[in-house]
Coordinates of C-alpha atoms and ligand atoms in Angstrom, one line a residue:
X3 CA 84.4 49.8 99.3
X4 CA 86.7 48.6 97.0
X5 CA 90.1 46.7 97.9
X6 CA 92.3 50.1 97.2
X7 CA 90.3 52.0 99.1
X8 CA 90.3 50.1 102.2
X9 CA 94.4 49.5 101.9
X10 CA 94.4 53.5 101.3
X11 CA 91.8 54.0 104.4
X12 CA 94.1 51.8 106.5
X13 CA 97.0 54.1 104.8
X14 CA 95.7 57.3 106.2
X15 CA 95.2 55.7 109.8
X16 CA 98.3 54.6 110.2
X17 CA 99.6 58.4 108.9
X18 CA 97.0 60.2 110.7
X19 CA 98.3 58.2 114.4
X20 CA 101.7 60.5 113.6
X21 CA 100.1 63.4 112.9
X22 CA 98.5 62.8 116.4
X23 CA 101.7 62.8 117.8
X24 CA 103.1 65.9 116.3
X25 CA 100.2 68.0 117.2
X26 CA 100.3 66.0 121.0
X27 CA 104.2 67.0 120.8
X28 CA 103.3 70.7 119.4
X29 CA 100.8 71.3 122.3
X30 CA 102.8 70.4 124.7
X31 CA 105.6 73.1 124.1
X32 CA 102.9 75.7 123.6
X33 CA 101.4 75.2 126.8
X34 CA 104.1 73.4 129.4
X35 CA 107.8 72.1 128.3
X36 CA 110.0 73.7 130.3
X37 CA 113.1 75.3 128.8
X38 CA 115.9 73.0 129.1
X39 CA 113.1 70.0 127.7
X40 CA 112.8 72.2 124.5
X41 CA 115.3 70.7 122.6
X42 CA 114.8 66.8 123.1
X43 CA 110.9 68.1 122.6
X44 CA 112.4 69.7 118.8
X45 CA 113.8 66.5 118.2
X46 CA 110.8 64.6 118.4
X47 CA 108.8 65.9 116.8
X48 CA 111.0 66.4 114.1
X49 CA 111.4 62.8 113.5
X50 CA 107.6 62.1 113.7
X51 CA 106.8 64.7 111.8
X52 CA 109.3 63.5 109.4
X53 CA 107.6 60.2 109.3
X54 CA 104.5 61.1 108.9
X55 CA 105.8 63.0 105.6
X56 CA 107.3 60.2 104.5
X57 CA 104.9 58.4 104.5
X58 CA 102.5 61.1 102.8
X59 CA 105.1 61.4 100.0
X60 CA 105.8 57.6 99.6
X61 CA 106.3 54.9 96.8
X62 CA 102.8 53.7 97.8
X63 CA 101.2 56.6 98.5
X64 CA 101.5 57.1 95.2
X65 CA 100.3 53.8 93.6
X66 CA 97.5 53.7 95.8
X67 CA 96.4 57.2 94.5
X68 CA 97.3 56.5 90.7
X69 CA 95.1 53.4 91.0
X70 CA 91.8 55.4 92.7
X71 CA 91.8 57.6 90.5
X72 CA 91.9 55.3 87.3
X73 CA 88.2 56.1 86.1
X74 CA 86.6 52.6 87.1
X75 CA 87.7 52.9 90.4
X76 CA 87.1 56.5 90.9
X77 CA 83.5 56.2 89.6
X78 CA 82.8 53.5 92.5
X79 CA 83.4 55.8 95.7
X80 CA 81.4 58.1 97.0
X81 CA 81.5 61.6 97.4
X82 CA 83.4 62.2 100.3
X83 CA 86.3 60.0 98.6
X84 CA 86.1 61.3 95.3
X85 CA 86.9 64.5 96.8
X86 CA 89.6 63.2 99.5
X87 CA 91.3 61.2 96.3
X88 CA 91.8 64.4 94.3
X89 CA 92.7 66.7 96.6
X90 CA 95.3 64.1 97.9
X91 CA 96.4 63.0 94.8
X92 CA 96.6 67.0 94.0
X93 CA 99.1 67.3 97.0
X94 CA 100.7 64.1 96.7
X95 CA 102.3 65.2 93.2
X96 CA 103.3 68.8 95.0
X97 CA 104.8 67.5 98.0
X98 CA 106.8 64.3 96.5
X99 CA 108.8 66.9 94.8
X100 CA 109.9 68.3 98.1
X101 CA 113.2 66.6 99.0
X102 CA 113.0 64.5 102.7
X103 CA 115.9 66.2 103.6
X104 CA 114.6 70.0 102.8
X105 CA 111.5 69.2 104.5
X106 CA 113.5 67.8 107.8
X107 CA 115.9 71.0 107.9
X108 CA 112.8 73.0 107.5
X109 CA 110.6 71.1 110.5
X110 CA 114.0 71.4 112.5
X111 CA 114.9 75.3 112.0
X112 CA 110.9 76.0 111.9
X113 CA 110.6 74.6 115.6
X114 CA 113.9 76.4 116.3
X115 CA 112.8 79.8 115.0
X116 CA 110.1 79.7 116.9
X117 CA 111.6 79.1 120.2
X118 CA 113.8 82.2 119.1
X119 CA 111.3 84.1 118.2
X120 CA 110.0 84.0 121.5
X121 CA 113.4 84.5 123.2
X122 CA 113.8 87.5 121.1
X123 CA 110.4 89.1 121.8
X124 CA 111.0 88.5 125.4
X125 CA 114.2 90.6 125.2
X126 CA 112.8 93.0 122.9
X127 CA 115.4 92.6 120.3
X128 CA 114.6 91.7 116.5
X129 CA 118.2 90.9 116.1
X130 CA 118.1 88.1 117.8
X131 CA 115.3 86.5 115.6
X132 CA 116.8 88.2 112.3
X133 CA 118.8 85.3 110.9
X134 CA 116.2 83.0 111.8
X135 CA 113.7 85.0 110.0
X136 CA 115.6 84.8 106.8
X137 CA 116.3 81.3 107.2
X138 CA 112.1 81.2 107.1
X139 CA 112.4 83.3 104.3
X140 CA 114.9 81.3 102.5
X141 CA 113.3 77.5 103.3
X142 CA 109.9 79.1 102.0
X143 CA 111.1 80.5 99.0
X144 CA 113.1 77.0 98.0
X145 CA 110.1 74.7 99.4
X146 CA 107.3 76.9 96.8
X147 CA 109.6 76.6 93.8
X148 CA 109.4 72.6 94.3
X149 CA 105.8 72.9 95.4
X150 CA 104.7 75.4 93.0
X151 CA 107.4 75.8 89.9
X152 CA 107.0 78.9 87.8
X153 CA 104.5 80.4 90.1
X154 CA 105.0 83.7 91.7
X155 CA 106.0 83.1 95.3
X156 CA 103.6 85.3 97.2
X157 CA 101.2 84.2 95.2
X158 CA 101.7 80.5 95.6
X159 CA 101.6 81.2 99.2
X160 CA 98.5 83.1 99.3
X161 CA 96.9 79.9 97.6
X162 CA 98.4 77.7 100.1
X163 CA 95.8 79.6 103.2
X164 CA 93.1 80.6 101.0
X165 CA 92.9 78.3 98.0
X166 CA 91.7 80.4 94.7
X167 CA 93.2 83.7 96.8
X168 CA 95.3 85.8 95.0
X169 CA 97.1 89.0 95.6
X170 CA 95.7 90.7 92.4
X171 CA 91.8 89.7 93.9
X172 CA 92.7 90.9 97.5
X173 CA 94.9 94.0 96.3
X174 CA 90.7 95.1 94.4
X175 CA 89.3 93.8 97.9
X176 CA 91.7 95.7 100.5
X177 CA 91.8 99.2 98.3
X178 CA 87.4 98.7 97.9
X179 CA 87.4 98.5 101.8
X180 CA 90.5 101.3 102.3
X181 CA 88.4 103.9 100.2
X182 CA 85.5 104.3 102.7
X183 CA 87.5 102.7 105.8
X184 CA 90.1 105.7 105.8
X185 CA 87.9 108.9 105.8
X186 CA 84.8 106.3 108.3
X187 CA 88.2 106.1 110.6
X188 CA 89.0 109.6 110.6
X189 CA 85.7 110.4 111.7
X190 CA 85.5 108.0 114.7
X191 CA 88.4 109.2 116.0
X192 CA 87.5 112.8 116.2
X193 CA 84.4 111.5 117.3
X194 CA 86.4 109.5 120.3
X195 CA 88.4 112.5 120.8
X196 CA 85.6 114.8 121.6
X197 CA 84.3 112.0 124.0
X198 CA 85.3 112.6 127.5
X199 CA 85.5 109.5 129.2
X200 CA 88.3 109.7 131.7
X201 CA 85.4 108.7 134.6
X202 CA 84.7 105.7 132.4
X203 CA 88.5 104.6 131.3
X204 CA 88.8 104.6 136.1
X205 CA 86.1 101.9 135.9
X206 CA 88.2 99.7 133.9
X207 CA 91.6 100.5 135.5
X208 CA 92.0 98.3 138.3
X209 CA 92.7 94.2 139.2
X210 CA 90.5 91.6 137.9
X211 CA 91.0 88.1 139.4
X212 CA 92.5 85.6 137.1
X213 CA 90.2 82.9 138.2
X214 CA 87.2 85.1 137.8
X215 CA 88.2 85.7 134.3
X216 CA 88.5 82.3 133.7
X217 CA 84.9 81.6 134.6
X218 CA 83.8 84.3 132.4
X219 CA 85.6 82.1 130.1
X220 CA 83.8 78.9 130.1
X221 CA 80.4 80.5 130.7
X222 CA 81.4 82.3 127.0
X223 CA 81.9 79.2 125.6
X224 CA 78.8 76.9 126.7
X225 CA 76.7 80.1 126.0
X226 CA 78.2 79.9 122.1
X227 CA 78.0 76.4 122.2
X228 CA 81.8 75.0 122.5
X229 CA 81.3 71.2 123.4
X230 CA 83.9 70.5 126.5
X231 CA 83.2 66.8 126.1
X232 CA 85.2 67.3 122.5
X233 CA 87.2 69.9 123.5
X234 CA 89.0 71.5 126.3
X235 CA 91.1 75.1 127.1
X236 CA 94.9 75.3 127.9
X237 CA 97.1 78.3 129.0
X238 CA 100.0 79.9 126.5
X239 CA 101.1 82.9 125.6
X240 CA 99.5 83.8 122.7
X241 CA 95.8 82.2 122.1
X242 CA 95.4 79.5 119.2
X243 CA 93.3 76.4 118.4
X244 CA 94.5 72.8 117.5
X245 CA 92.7 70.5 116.7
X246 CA 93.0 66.6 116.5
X247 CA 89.5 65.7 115.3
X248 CA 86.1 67.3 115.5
X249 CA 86.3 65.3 118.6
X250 CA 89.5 66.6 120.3
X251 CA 89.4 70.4 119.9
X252 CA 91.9 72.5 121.9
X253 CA 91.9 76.3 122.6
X254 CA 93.8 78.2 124.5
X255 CA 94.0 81.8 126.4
X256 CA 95.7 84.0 128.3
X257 CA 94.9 86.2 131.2
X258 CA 95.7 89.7 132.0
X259 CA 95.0 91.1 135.1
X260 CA 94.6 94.7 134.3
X261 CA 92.7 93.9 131.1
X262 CA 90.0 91.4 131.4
X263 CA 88.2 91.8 128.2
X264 CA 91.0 90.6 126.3
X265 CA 90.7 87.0 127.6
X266 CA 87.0 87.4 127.1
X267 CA 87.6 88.3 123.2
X268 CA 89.8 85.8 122.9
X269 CA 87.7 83.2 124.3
X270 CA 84.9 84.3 122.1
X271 CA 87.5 84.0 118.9
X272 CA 88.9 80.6 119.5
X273 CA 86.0 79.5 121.1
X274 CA 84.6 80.3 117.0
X275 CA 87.3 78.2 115.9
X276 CA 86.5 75.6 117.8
X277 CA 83.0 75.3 117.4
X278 CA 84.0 75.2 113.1
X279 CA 85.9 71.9 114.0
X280 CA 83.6 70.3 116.4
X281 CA 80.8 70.5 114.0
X282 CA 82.6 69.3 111.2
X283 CA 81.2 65.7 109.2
X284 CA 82.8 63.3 111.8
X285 CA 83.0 60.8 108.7
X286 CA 85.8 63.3 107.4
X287 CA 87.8 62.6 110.4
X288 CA 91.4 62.4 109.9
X289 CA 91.1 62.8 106.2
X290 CA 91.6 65.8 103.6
X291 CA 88.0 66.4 104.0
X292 CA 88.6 67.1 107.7
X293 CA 89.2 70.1 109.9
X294 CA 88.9 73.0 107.5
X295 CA 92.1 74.0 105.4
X296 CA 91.2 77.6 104.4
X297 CA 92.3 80.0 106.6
X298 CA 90.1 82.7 105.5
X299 CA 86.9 80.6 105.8
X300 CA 87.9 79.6 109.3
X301 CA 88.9 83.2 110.8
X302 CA 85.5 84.0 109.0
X303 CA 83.8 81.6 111.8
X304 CA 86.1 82.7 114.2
X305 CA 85.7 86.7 113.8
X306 CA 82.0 86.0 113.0
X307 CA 81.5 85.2 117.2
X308 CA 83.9 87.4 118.3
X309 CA 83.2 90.7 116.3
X310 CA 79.7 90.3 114.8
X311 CA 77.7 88.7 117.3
X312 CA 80.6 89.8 120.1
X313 CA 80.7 93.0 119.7
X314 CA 76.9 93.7 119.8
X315 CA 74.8 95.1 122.9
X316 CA 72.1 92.1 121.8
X317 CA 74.9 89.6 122.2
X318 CA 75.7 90.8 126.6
X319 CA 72.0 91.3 127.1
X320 CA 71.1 87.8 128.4
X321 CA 74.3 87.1 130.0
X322 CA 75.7 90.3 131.4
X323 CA 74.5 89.9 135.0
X324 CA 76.5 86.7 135.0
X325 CA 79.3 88.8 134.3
X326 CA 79.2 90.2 137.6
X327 CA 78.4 87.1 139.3
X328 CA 81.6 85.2 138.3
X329 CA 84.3 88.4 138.1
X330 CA 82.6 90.9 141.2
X331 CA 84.4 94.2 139.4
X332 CA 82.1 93.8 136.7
X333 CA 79.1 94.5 139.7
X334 CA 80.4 98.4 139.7
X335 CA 80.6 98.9 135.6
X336 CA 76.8 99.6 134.3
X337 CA 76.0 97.5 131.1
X338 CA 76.4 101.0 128.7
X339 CA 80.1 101.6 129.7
X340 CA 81.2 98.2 128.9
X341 CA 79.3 98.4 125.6
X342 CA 81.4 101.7 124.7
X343 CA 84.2 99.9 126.2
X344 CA 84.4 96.6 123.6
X345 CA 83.5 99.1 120.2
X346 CA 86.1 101.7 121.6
X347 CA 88.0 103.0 118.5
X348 CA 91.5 103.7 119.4
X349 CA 94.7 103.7 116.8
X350 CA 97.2 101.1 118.9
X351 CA 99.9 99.0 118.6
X352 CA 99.0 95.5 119.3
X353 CA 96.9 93.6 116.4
X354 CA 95.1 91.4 118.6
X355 CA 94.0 93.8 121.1
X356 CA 93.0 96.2 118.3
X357 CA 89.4 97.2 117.7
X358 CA 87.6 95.1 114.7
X359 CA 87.8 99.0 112.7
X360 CA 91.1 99.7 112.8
X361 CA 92.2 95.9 113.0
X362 CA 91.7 96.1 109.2
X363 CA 94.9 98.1 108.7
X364 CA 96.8 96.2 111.1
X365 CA 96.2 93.3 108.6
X366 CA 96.7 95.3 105.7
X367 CA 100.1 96.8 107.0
X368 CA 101.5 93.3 107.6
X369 CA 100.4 91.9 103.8
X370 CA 102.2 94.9 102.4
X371 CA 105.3 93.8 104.5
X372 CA 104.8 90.4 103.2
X373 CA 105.1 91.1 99.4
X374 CA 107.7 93.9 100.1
X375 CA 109.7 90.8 101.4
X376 CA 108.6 88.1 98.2
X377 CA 108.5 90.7 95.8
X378 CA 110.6 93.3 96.8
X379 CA 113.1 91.7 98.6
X380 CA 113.5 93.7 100.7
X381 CA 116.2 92.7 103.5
X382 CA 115.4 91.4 106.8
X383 CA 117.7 94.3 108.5
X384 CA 115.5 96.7 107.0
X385 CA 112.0 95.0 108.2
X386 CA 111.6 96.8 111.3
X387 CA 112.0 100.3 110.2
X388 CA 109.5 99.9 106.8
X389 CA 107.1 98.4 109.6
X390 CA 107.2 101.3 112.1
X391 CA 107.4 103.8 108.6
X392 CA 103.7 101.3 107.8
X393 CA 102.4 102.5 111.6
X394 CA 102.9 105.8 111.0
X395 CA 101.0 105.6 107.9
X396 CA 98.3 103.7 108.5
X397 CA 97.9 104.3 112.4
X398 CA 99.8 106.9 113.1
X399 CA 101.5 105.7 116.2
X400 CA 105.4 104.4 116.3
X401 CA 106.4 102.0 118.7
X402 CA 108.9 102.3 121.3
X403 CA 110.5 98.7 121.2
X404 CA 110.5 95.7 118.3
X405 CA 108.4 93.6 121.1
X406 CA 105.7 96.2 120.8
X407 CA 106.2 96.3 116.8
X408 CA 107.6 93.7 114.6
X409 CA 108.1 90.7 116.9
X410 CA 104.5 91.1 118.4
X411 CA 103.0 87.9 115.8
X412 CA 104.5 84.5 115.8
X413 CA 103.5 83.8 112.3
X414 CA 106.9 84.5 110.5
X415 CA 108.9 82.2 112.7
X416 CA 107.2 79.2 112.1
X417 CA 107.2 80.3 108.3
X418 CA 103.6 80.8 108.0
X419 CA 103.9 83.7 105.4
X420 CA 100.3 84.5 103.5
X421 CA 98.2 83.5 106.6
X422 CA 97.9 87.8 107.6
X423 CA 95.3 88.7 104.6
X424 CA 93.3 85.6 105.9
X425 CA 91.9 87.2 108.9
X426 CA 90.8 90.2 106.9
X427 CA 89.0 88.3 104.0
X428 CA 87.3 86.0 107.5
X429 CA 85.7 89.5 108.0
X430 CA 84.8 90.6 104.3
X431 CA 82.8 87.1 104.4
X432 CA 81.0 88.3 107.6
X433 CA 80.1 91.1 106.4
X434 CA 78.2 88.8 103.4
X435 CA 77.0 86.3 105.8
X436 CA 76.1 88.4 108.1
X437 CA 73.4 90.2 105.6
X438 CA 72.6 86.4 104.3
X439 CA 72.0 85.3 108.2
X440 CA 69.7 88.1 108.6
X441 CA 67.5 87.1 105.1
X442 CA 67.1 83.9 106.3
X443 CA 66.9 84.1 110.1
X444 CA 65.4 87.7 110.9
X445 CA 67.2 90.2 112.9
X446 CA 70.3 89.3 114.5
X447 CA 69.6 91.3 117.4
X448 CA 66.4 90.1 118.1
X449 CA 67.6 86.3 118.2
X450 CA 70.8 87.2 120.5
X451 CA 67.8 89.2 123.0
X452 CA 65.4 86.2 122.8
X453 CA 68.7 84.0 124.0
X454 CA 68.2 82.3 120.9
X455 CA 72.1 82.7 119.6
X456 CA 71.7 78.1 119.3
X457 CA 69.6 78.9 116.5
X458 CA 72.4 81.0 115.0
X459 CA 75.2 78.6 115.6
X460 CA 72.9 76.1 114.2
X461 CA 72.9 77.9 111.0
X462 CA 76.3 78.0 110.4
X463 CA 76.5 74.6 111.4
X464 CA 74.3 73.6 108.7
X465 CA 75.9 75.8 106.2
X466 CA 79.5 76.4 106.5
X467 CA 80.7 73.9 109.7
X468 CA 79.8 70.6 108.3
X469 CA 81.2 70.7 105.1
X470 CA 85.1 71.0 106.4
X471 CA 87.5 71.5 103.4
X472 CA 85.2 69.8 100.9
X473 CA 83.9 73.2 99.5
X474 CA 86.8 75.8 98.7
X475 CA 86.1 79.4 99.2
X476 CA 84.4 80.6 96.4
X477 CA 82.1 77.9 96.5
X478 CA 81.0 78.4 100.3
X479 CA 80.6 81.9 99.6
X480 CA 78.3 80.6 96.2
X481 CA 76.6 78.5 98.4
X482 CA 76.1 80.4 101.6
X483 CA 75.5 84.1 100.0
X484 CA 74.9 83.3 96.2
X485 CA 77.0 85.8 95.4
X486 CA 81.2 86.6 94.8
X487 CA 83.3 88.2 97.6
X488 CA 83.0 91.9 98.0
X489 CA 84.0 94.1 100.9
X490 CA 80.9 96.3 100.6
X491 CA 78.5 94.1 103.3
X492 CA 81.5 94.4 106.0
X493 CA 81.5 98.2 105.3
X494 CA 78.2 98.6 105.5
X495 CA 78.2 97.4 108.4
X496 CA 80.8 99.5 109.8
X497 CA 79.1 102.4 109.1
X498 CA 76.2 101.7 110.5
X499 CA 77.3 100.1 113.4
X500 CA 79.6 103.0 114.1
X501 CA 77.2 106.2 113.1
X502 CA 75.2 105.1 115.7
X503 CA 77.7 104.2 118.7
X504 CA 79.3 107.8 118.0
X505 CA 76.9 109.5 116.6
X506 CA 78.3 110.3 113.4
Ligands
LIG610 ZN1 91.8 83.1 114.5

């Protein structure tokens, strides 16, 4: 190691013990500051987070970057620094053109926004978040054109989740998947009409014990193969992951007690998440190589447990007596019903209770939204009616109330605008690796009946997991399937999957 590399090593220590702070601070009013504490909690993290950009952004930041990557230098480090060197240096020259003081207002109002945001969803009432919103609007517009001058906004942003992403490559991807998803859709649900299953819907309709559930919980995650020695599960209101380091992974859930399997599914999701981050290089700890930055390639991991291997009889077979065990109501609902139950195909209003079929045009409604608002500008005031007009399109349902519609995500009020289309594109990759798994590993189905899903996780350890941000999209998908995106594998295996549950 050279002399600049150790000073920038120490550098990045010393940045990444703020960062630690900030996310400490952030999962702390997620999971237990108590109203009133909200706003010393803001503050704080403000000024750390502050800091901590500062410091990014910094006179000697700078030099230290300039001087790695003068060819002599940059020749003597290794791969791992090579690559955290560019991409910093990449980043360093976007963000030092962000004024401190825009990036301070914007931390501020961000933290406030989304504390109103939850206020407002609470009440029901997207007035009450509307001028926050377009303050999100506003600071993200003015924060890309430093970032990313003369590039289209949406676009930028797109790039910003899902590097090499955008909306020209995902407007060919969504209308590939739309041409067979619309009229496969259409048939399900007659299908699901003609199915009586009022006897079944009784089994389901009753209390489940929140404690019970949350057994089910951590006997999910050891059989997927979430470490609890690098990672543990808190309580909030909507379920996310944070993570420190691939040794300090957080997840979190929520329980319902009239609707058990969402905790499960949720569990199953982050619990995905989290096994990405845990299985990370620990070398690339704390670094740009760390924790992986591309949103699509980690809801790919994330949707790949819950919906691939999740949503499969195989997956239940070794583990659904347990079921019972831990939560007793499952004793009285045979194995058959709940598999009905979790691929039930049902146009609703709630994108994270949605099945993984009709998911895809929840995600697909909210991208359109999103360049109606960069491109379009389209004003906030007007939001909530071209969203219900979307519902009616796409899923033919309207809600009753803005909690139920608009407000339901809590993406826009922390400004995170172009994250939506990365959920979608997680499951266009699944459809590829899914089809690449089974090349190289044999039938899904028959590993997840053996009890052999280790051997799966293993996999996508090896291939995707350890790598963290150090390959961008296209090249994990190079790597992993040979092959460019394309949304035909996912459909493919929607119409399989589904001609057989409803016997199409
Ligand atoms: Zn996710």
């Amino acid at each position: 190691m050279s002399k600049k590399s150790e000073e920038l090593q120490a550098y990045l220590k010393e940045i990444s013990l703020y960062d630690h702070v900030v996310e400490l601070l952030y999962w702390d009013m997620e999971t237990s500051v108590p109203k009133l504490g909200q706003a010393a909690h803001v503050e704080a993290m403000t000024k750390f987070s502050t800091d901590s950009f500062t410091m990014s952004t910094s006179e000697k930041m700078g030099a230290l970057l300039d001087a790695l990557a003068e060819p002599e230098e940059y020749e003597a480090l290794d791969d791992m620094w090579k690559f955290i060197v560019t991409r910093m240096k990449r980043d360093y020259d976007k963000n030092k053109r962000i004024p401190v003081e825009l990036y301070e207002a914007f931390t501020r109002e961000r933290a406030e926004s989304g504390n109103a945001w939850r206020e407002a969803k609470n009440a029901s009432d997207f007035a009450m978040f509307a001028p926050h919103l377009k303050k999100m609007i506003e600071r993200t517009r003015e924060i890309t054109a430093y970032t990313d001058p003369g590039k289209e906004v949406y676009d930028a942003l797109l790039d910003q989740y899902e590097e090499g992403m955008d909306s020209a490559s995902i407007d060919k991807l969504f209308e590939e998947l739309k041409a067979e998803l619309v009229p496969l859709v259409d048939k399900i649900l007659e299908a699901q009409s003609r199915r009586e299953d009022a006897q079944e819907d009784a089994l389901f309709r009753k209390t489940f014990d929140v404690n019970g559930q949350r057994a089910v919980q951590d006997m999910l995650l050891e059989y997927i193969g979430f470490r609890r020695d690098a990672g543990c599960v808190g309580e909030t209101e909507h379920p996310f992951t944070l993570n420190f380091n691939s040794k300090d992974v957080r997840i979190s859930n929520h329980y319902h007690e009239d609707e058990p399997i969402s905790a499960m599914f949720s569990a199953i999701h982050e619990g995905g998440h989290g096994i990405f981050e845990q299985n990370v290089n620990p070398d690339y700890d704390n670094t740009a190589a760390g924790s992986c930055s591309y949103m699509g390639i980690h809801e790919s991991q994330s949707r790949f447990y819950e919906n691939i291997l999740g949503r499969r009889r195989s997956f239940w077979t070794p583990i659904y007596d347990r079921l019972g065990e831990l939560l007793p109501e499952f004793k009285e609902i045979p194995f058959d019903a709940f598999y009905r139950r979790i691929n039930r195909v049902k146009n609703s209003l709630i994108r994270t209770e949605a099945d993984e079929v009709t998911y895809c045009f929840h995600i697909i409604l909210r991208y359109e939204m999103e360049k109606a608002i960069f491109r379009d500008h389209v004003a906030v005031e007007d939001l909530p009616a071209l969203w219900n007009q979307k519902m009616q399109e796409y899923l033919h349902i309207t809600p009753q109330n803005d909690a139920e519609g608009i407000l339901q995500d809590m993406h826009w009020s922390d400004g995170s605008f172009g994250y939506f289309p990365s959920y979608l594109l997680g499951s266009i990759y699944d459809g590829m690796y899914l089809e690449t798994v089974e090349e190289e590993l044999g039938s899904v189905d028959r590993l997840l009946e053996e009890g052999r899903i280790g051997e799966i996780t293993k996999w996508l350890n090896t291939h995707i997991h350890q790598y963290g941000s150090t390959r961008t999209p296209k090249e994990v998908l190079a790597a992993v399937c040979g092959r460019e995106v394309s949304a035909k594998p996912l459909m493919r295996y929607f119409t399989e999957k589904y001609t057989e549950i409803y016997d199409l």
